[in-house]
Amino acid sequence: MRVIVPEHSTGRLPDAWRACVGTGRFELGLRKDYQDSLALIQREIGFRHIRGHGLLSDGVGVHRPYEYGGSRHVRHAFTYVDQVVDAYLELGIAPFLELGFMPEDLASGDQTIFWWRGNVTPPRSWTEWATLVRSTVAHLVDRYGLDQVRQWPIEVWNEPNLKDFWQGADEDAYHRLYEVTAHAVKEVDASLHVGGPAISPGADEWMDRFIEFVTARSVPVDFVSRHAYTSGPSQHVPFGVYQTLAPASELLAQFARPREQLRGTPLADLPVHITEFNSSYRPDNPVHDTAFHAAYLAPVVAAGGDFVDSFSYWTFSDMFEEVGVPTTLFHGGFGLLTHRQIKKPTFHLYSFMARMGDQVLTRGDDHLVTRDPAGRVTVLAWAPVREDGQTLKLSLPMPGAVSAFALRSSVSEEAGNPWRAWCEMGRPPSPREHQLDALRAAAEPAVSHHALPVTAGRADLDLTLDRHEVTLVEVTPVVTDETPPWWDESRLFQEHS
Amino acid sequence: MRVIVPEHSTGRLPDAWRACVGTGRFELGLRKDYQDSLALIQREIGFRHIRGHGLLSDGVGVHRPYEYGGSRHVRHAFTYVDQVVDAYLELGIAPFLELGFMPEDLASGDQTIFWWRGNVTPPRSWTEWATLVRSTVAHLVDRYGLDQVRQWPIEVWNEPNLKDFWQGADEDAYHRLYEVTAHAVKEVDASLHVGGPAISPGADEWMDRFIEFVTARSVPVDFVSRHAYTSGPSQHVPFGVYQTLAPASELLAQFARPREQLRGTPLADLPVHITEFNSSYRPDNPVHDTAFHAAYLAPVVAAGGDFVDSFSYWTFSDMFEEVGVPTTLFHGGFGLLTHRQIKKPTFHLYSFMARMGDQVLTRGDDHLVTRDPAGRVTVLAWAPVREDGQTLKLSLPMPGAVSAFALRSSVSEEAGNPWRAWCEMGRPPSPREHQLDALRAAAEPAVSHHALPVTAGRADLDLTLDRHEVTLVEVTPVVTDETPPWWDESRLFQEHS
Amino acid sequence: MRVIVPEHSTGRLPDAWRACVGTGRFELGLRKDYQDSLALIQREIGFRHIRGHGLLSDGVGVHRPYEYGGSRHVRHAFTYVDQVVDAYLELGIAPFLELGFMPEDLASGDQTIFWWRGNVTPPRSWTEWATLVRSTVAHLVDRYGLDQVRQWPIEVWNEPNLKDFWQGADEDAYHRLYEVTAHAVKEVDASLHVGGPAISPGADEWMDRFIEFVTARSVPVDFVSRHAYTSGPSQHVPFGVYQTLAPASELLAQFARPREQLRGTPLADLPVHITEFNSSYRPDNPVHDTAFHAAYLAPVVAAGGDFVDSFSYWTFSDMFEEVGVPTTLFHGGFGLLTHRQIKKPTFHLYSFMARMGDQVLTRGDDHLVTRDPAGRVTVLAWAPVREDGQTLKLSLPMPGAVSAFALRSSVSEEAGNPWRAWCEMGRPPSPREHQLDALRAAAEPAVSHHALPVTAGRADLDLTLDRHEVTLVEVTPVVTDETPPWWDESRLFQEHS
Amino acid sequence: MRVIVPEHSTGRLPDAWRACVGTGRFELGLRKDYQDSLALIQREIGFRHIRGHGLLSDGVGVHRPYEYGGSRHVRHAFTYVDQVVDAYLELGIAPFLELGFMPEDLASGDQTIFWWRGNVTPPRSWTEWATLVRSTVAHLVDRYGLDQVRQWPIEVWNEPNLKDFWQGADEDAYHRLYEVTAHAVKEVDASLHVGGPAISPGADEWMDRFIEFVTARSVPVDFVSRHAYTSGPSQHVPFGVYQTLAPASELLAQFARPREQLRGTPLADLPVHITEFNSSYRPDNPVHDTAFHAAYLAPVVAAGGDFVDSFSYWTFSDMFEEVGVPTTLFHGGFGLLTHRQIKKPTFHLYSFMARMGDQVLTRGDDHLVTRDPAGRVTVLAWAPVREDGQTLKLSLPMPGAVSAFALRSSVSEEAGNPWRAWCEMGRPPSPREHQLDALRAAAEPAVSHHALPVTAGRADLDLTLDRHEVTLVEVTPVVTDETPPWWDESRLFQEHS
């Protein structure tokens, strides 16, 4: 059956999909591979915000107590904060600030999380914490201007509902943290945006109680946030895990929850941010590296904007150290890019989205069709996972065109699948330059192109998709054919002896 | 039938194919598109020398007579010479100097050639010409050092056997020009390399008489040179021509002629340079833009080094103005690259050659197999023109390998064929940026990769070639498979509800 | 006497000085040195428009007649137009279009101007000329959008009052040209801006009659334009000229004329553009290379915006070929930069202007003081030419500051004077790389810095200027001194044995 | 008194000064500011090797034990090692390997050093340590080739004579570590270079006993190494120290010690490497930022090569975290460059050295004069510290020259002193972009130039030095003065009214 794509738009394509992307801990932003990777991401995709952990952890060096004249003082130092944020802004991306974790010297305990030891205990002094928050936010406003910083959401802590992330998963303590922090932010400027509770999946009641708490005590809140993942428990092997995955639709269900929970409360109109999402929440699950992963997430990325204001892919790069320094190039990291900028298939899901038009013409279970102001029609299509072969027939509106030029780019098991190439190479842990070149070549989408005849303002487009394929077809109307009347291709290859 | 590729090399692959490349007139070297194109060429191919016309023509501004104190003087000015040669050397390419054409003020007549009006008449004053030559060469030696310039062949004039290039095709006048010029060069330093007669195809007797002349008069000569083309007469249409072509083997026959002619003469051991070759000698024959062209030239580029010391593809870029400023992006120019650096299929013939190993393992009518010091085996194969389909079965030596990684890159009618894409777009004369992006995407080879099993130190490689395909397969031995014992791909995509 | 600089602004600094800059003929825009130079200019100065000759001359290849089917046709080809304009826009500068000169094939005669032979005769066919104009402007609108092109003034021809530039300096013929052209432009879109008469100095009556003509016949006109120069007749020597110069105030007088002439006419409110100005109109007068030149033009650049909407320095680069290819690096070219981007003193006059604030605090014969929104006060001062020594004492407003940081940058006979360094080197015609490095070092301004005490919200700044000095002093208020209480510089350099 | 500089060289200038430079811990090499800084260093100075701590510490992630099949295994992972070494080699610098500190999992104790917690205890298992060393070195040989790695000295541990760097400063344990490590290195390839004992100043007896130990037990040793510093005890203030300094000659005395100690032993001919030197050994002593520092070290850098094979400035960049993240831009770090690449005066001491010729003409207490093959004479002169004013008069040989061009570059209290500018700005902890621009401008040397008359093949050069000035004068012979006979500067600035 051929889908007749309507000529007129059914509305704008929400760009929640590009509103934010995740990153490893803050000071990784100082690294060259990180910045090169982010530059590539911004050039080919273009996110608006970036969010990660550890802004206030000791690796960034903000909270710096010292003794002088016999008493304790604290210097707030922004050496690295400024270097990273300057780099972000130069790359055209702004921070989505997450306030955490606890500076060691300010911490009330010594519980840490991750290989890099983020302290997850409440502050010893709520006053000193408030000062730290105020000083940090005030510094940003001073350096970058209120107009800028007002557009940077400020989230309080990360997944406080988990014991690993917040000592004892102490909900009252989190509420206090939120309240103190939100007030500290607003003291800098009331127009700044603060929110929480940044919870992990499976903790809906935390969201309900957070809504109650802030409502009851009139605590400032400008957005609510949560995370979304679909993986089951880790099945550990050395340097990695396997996990089961729920169907991708489960991600959209998780996206939808906060809006449902807000409904009927005084906060019903607040923006909802999914400040992390992915299939697996583990940075060492090889599924992240596969062609399957792009096809699995395609319907989520294509439709997520219907449910939330942002959903932030966790994370843009494999430069990420929560379970230590990766021991092999492909290691199941979250990244859209590996170290040294090999593009994974999921990178292209996003790079294809970035080439879609701004007007939706139609949508389906396995496709999304848009148009841009110049009349270019763009089709994103994906093969349902766990199924082989797949065809899609479309009739596209091409008013005023004499023909159309279709440029198709695809990733699948066979194309744009550098992980597969790396396996074929024998999984070299740290590939040589010539191997990296081969992987980079293998990471590019397959490209093909055709002229489509246009009849009565319409062009037929027939697609067959390979296993785990995600494909982008850009169909540009040809308004004038400049082929001169004297052109005769048959004269091109004449022979003589 | 499977070709059993021997394990041991039959000799080095001569690199005459990369010894030189042609260029449009000298001062085009000042242009940005030219230098960007040459940088790309050098990065992906890497030629050693570059040769073009017009070094001494007025656009370069070398010969500058003036009056002072009541008498005539000449200033020799190297403002642009230095800018271009500096750029060449920075890009890792050295000039193959062609001395010509005549500065207007030194010319004995007003006959010119090309849209840009190169004067093709003998000098009014042989003394002033000799001074110009000596001064130019001495300047280069002074600026770049004798060790450098000694490696730059110096060729006297261009195609003097044609009336359009040398007034009256006056052979005696050319012999005089050669003699005066060769002596002027050697006065700067006897170790510099000078040669001629740079004749066009179809003038074998000029070569014979040149050999006689220089021998008889003991005129210095360090190499001989000629050109090779296979096209018939021009069938004109506006802004272009069609032409018949002889089989590509005719090019190899032309390459072979000078060595045959030198045989038995005192000059028998001189280097032979084909200082220009191509299919058509016209910069407006669309055949240059096609996939056919790469397949047509593949056997020539693969085997040319057996016959000559260099054969210089005429020319690296469409930035070329002999028949005027091109009116459309694709216009049948000689270039491996169009303006704005769209790679034509023939570019990839060369970029594939640049990835071949240095040792020849075997050769055939439709393939060349090499190996590099690291054991990587490289296959260049091409579809014979005017035939459809084509298969090639090889058994490759992979001693010591547990498996092999094969990376295949191809251009053909379907892949790496931006001219076809441009036709499908309706032949936009001056494409927009988004069209250029599409053309650049369409200009990249199709890439695929596979693991090849290795049995008893051998891997089978079976290739099927598309119409006009030129393909490169790089087969790298996998010596260690680093897949860990716990790896189990079946656990990667487990589901839960 | 100390100048008490007021705290409050007397108005915005007009930015007519950066509205436009001149360039050599259009196709030089294809060159790398040209684009590298323009990139540097844009990075350190930042002009809005660029204007030069030759858009329609044959080197750009726009007007391309051909025969087909037995009749004459014209293809309008924009290969190079697009390459140059694309480059301009990428560099953040827009064309100020000058329509001229005449394509050879459309010309009624064979009179040419310049080494590069621009044809200066009227069209053979006014219809074909109108078509050429319409087609060119329509192409630009199509490619770049009407919103863009509407901001590109379109000027008809260049200096038609001179016999060398317009055959016979035929005023009626120019009026006809203007009328036909203006109508052709407006046929593309009535909102486009067209103007003239682009006259050279000393032809005020042409302006009067132009005003009369367009008024009388209701010919569209959106601006008037003229040129300004102060040099006397050429005193020729080989490869150069000497000339006398009128005082710089004469330039401001020329700037002022059009507005005076428009006054009282129906065109009184039209914008006035000085589409060329300089001291000498010769591209081979060494005065352009000197420190004197920057000091001479400083009062003109500082005050010109009071008289006109733009005044375009002729030209940004020595890459310019009206009298042929330059034979030496410094040769008296117009450029702010030499070939290979050596900055002349006049470059810095402009780079200093680019660092001025947007609010004028005060002005004087030898200074201009501005402030930017951040409170930074900027002083541009210059030594009157033909005088030695020069002092200037200012009291600057620094409200709220504890001190001030003054950064001074200067060019003079001694500093930032690469021409002087080149003379000291023995005037090498085409310097080597190490000499270019020395010249680039010599071309940077001398930099010094001081802390200025602030008392009662004011800081005293005392300047002594060297011969031909132009200096920029940027005075930034220090609002907080972060020196810690424990700092003791005397402890820094303690010795032990 | 005028120094008559001889025409003939007294020998080559040893380039020990550029043989090596120090760096912060290994994984800082992943950072962008680090790599940008190193690129700048290499472009303007050009060191051959780079040495720092922490290659085997956990931040680099090499030693990775895991459980599988019920037993303990170790994976050696080179993800970051390769990224950093690849970057080094691309920047034209090679590692000077320091083997240390101890991976936590292999350590016998938990004593750590520095903010970043390098473990300084002996291995729990000497076998596992030997395997770690062998595996690491073998990996480097495999990836980079034996020819490369053979040129990378391999040093065992750092300052084992200090309790903070090696638990208990246990000399026997160090000897064992050295022996085990040296054998492990040589097992990879006997031609690799291994050495020690990398002691700090004041431990001459450790060197003597090291020589005895390796001699007695025939332990492989290819070089000996020690460090050199001149600072007294720390006088702490918050975020910094003050210290006394011994005269700079004390550094040369320390350089000289190993050669004296080796004399008469079987190891007398071994290379001697000073693998760290500086004034103060503290990364928070502001003396490193001053103009004084360049003048203080000038005689050391100019003469050090007479005593040792290398002396490695500790360190090239302030990107260094031994006492934590710096809280202010200037903070007394070791760097030749601050964060964000502000050049300190000592940077220029090195950049001036890099412009010296390869032949020494003469030396003195306050100067060094060299010549290069092209006849350029180069003078490095410095003002003795703690003295004001300073003059130096030289007669330079300029055989065959008609005149000479002198280009002078200087840093001093007044020029090239960005720390002073930063103080004048009120010491902004983390300067804004416009402040960084001002600091970068303030960090460039003052440049001046003059023509020197040449008489009888000699040119007089008279220098007056400012406080703490280090100056470089490059004097280039002018062999031909190209000033044309018609040149008349008096005609340049003629006036008319």
Short mmCIF file of N, CA and C in Angstrom, two decimals, chain A residues 484-486, chain B residues 237-239 327, chain C residues 62-77 103 105-106 124-125 127-128 131-132 135:
data_model
loop_
_atom_site.label_atom_id
_atom_site.label_comp_id
_atom_site.label_asym_id
_atom_site.label_seq_id
_atom_site.Cartn_x
_atom_site.Cartn_y
_atom_site.Cartn_z
N PRO A 484 20.94 21.14 -21.99
CA PRO A 484 20.77 21.92 -23.22
C PRO A 484 20.17 21.06 -24.32
N PRO A 485 19.57 21.68 -25.29
CA PRO A 485 18.89 20.92 -26.36
C PRO A 485 19.87 20.08 -27.18
N TRP A 486 21.13 20.45 -27.17
CA TRP A 486 22.08 19.72 -28.02
C TRP A 486 22.69 18.52 -27.30
N VAL B 237 29.72 21.34 -30.24
CA VAL B 237 28.39 21.85 -29.85
C VAL B 237 28.71 23.08 -28.99
N PRO B 238 27.70 23.90 -28.69
CA PRO B 238 28.02 25.06 -27.85
C PRO B 238 28.63 24.63 -26.52
N PHE B 239 29.71 25.27 -26.13
CA PHE B 239 30.36 25.02 -24.84
C PHE B 239 30.84 23.58 -24.67
N THR B 327 31.28 27.58 -17.94
CA THR B 327 29.95 28.14 -17.67
C THR B 327 29.09 27.26 -16.78
N VAL C 62 30.97 36.29 -17.52
CA VAL C 62 29.51 36.28 -17.37
C VAL C 62 28.81 36.24 -18.74
N HIS C 63 29.20 37.14 -19.63
CA HIS C 63 28.46 37.34 -20.90
C HIS C 63 29.02 36.39 -21.95
N ARG C 64 28.29 35.35 -22.34
CA ARG C 64 28.84 34.30 -23.19
C ARG C 64 27.97 33.99 -24.40
N PRO C 65 28.17 34.76 -25.48
CA PRO C 65 27.36 34.53 -26.68
C PRO C 65 27.75 33.21 -27.35
N TYR C 66 26.81 32.60 -28.02
CA TYR C 66 27.11 31.40 -28.80
C TYR C 66 26.09 31.30 -29.93
N GLU C 67 26.44 30.46 -30.89
CA GLU C 67 25.56 30.17 -32.02
C GLU C 67 24.92 28.83 -31.80
N TYR C 68 23.64 28.74 -32.04
CA TYR C 68 22.99 27.42 -32.02
C TYR C 68 21.75 27.49 -32.88
N GLY C 69 21.59 26.49 -33.69
CA GLY C 69 20.42 26.46 -34.57
C GLY C 69 20.41 27.67 -35.49
N GLY C 70 21.60 28.14 -35.82
CA GLY C 70 21.70 29.21 -36.79
C GLY C 70 21.46 30.60 -36.25
N SER C 71 21.28 30.73 -34.94
CA SER C 71 21.11 32.10 -34.46
C SER C 71 21.96 32.35 -33.21
N ARG C 72 22.10 33.62 -32.88
CA ARG C 72 22.92 34.05 -31.76
C ARG C 72 22.11 33.96 -30.47
N HIS C 73 22.76 33.41 -29.43
CA HIS C 73 22.18 33.36 -28.09
C HIS C 73 23.24 33.87 -27.12
N VAL C 74 22.82 34.22 -25.94
CA VAL C 74 23.78 34.55 -24.88
C VAL C 74 23.48 33.72 -23.65
N ARG C 75 24.48 33.02 -23.19
CA ARG C 75 24.39 32.37 -21.87
C ARG C 75 25.01 33.32 -20.85
N HIS C 76 24.33 33.52 -19.75
CA HIS C 76 24.94 34.29 -18.66
C HIS C 76 25.44 33.29 -17.63
N ALA C 77 26.75 33.30 -17.42
CA ALA C 77 27.38 32.28 -16.60
C ALA C 77 27.96 32.90 -15.33
N PRO C 103 31.69 43.77 -21.53
CA PRO C 103 32.18 42.54 -22.16
C PRO C 103 32.62 42.85 -23.60
N ASP C 105 32.51 41.31 -26.29
CA ASP C 105 31.59 40.93 -27.35
C ASP C 105 30.37 41.85 -27.42
N LEU C 106 30.15 42.58 -26.36
CA LEU C 106 29.01 43.50 -26.31
C LEU C 106 29.46 44.94 -26.54
N ARG C 124 27.19 47.81 -27.60
CA ARG C 124 26.70 47.79 -28.98
C ARG C 124 25.19 47.73 -29.00
N SER C 125 24.65 46.99 -28.01
CA SER C 125 23.19 46.82 -27.95
C SER C 125 22.72 47.15 -26.56
N THR C 127 19.80 46.79 -25.46
CA THR C 127 18.92 45.70 -25.01
C THR C 127 19.73 44.57 -24.40
N GLU C 128 20.80 44.23 -25.11
CA GLU C 128 21.60 43.12 -24.60
C GLU C 128 22.27 43.50 -23.27
N THR C 131 19.69 43.25 -20.59
CA THR C 131 19.46 41.84 -20.28
C THR C 131 20.58 41.31 -19.40
N LEU C 132 21.79 41.70 -19.73
CA LEU C 132 22.94 41.28 -18.92
C LEU C 132 22.78 41.76 -17.48
N SER C 135 19.79 39.95 -15.78
CA SER C 135 20.11 38.55 -15.55
C SER C 135 21.08 38.39 -14.39
#
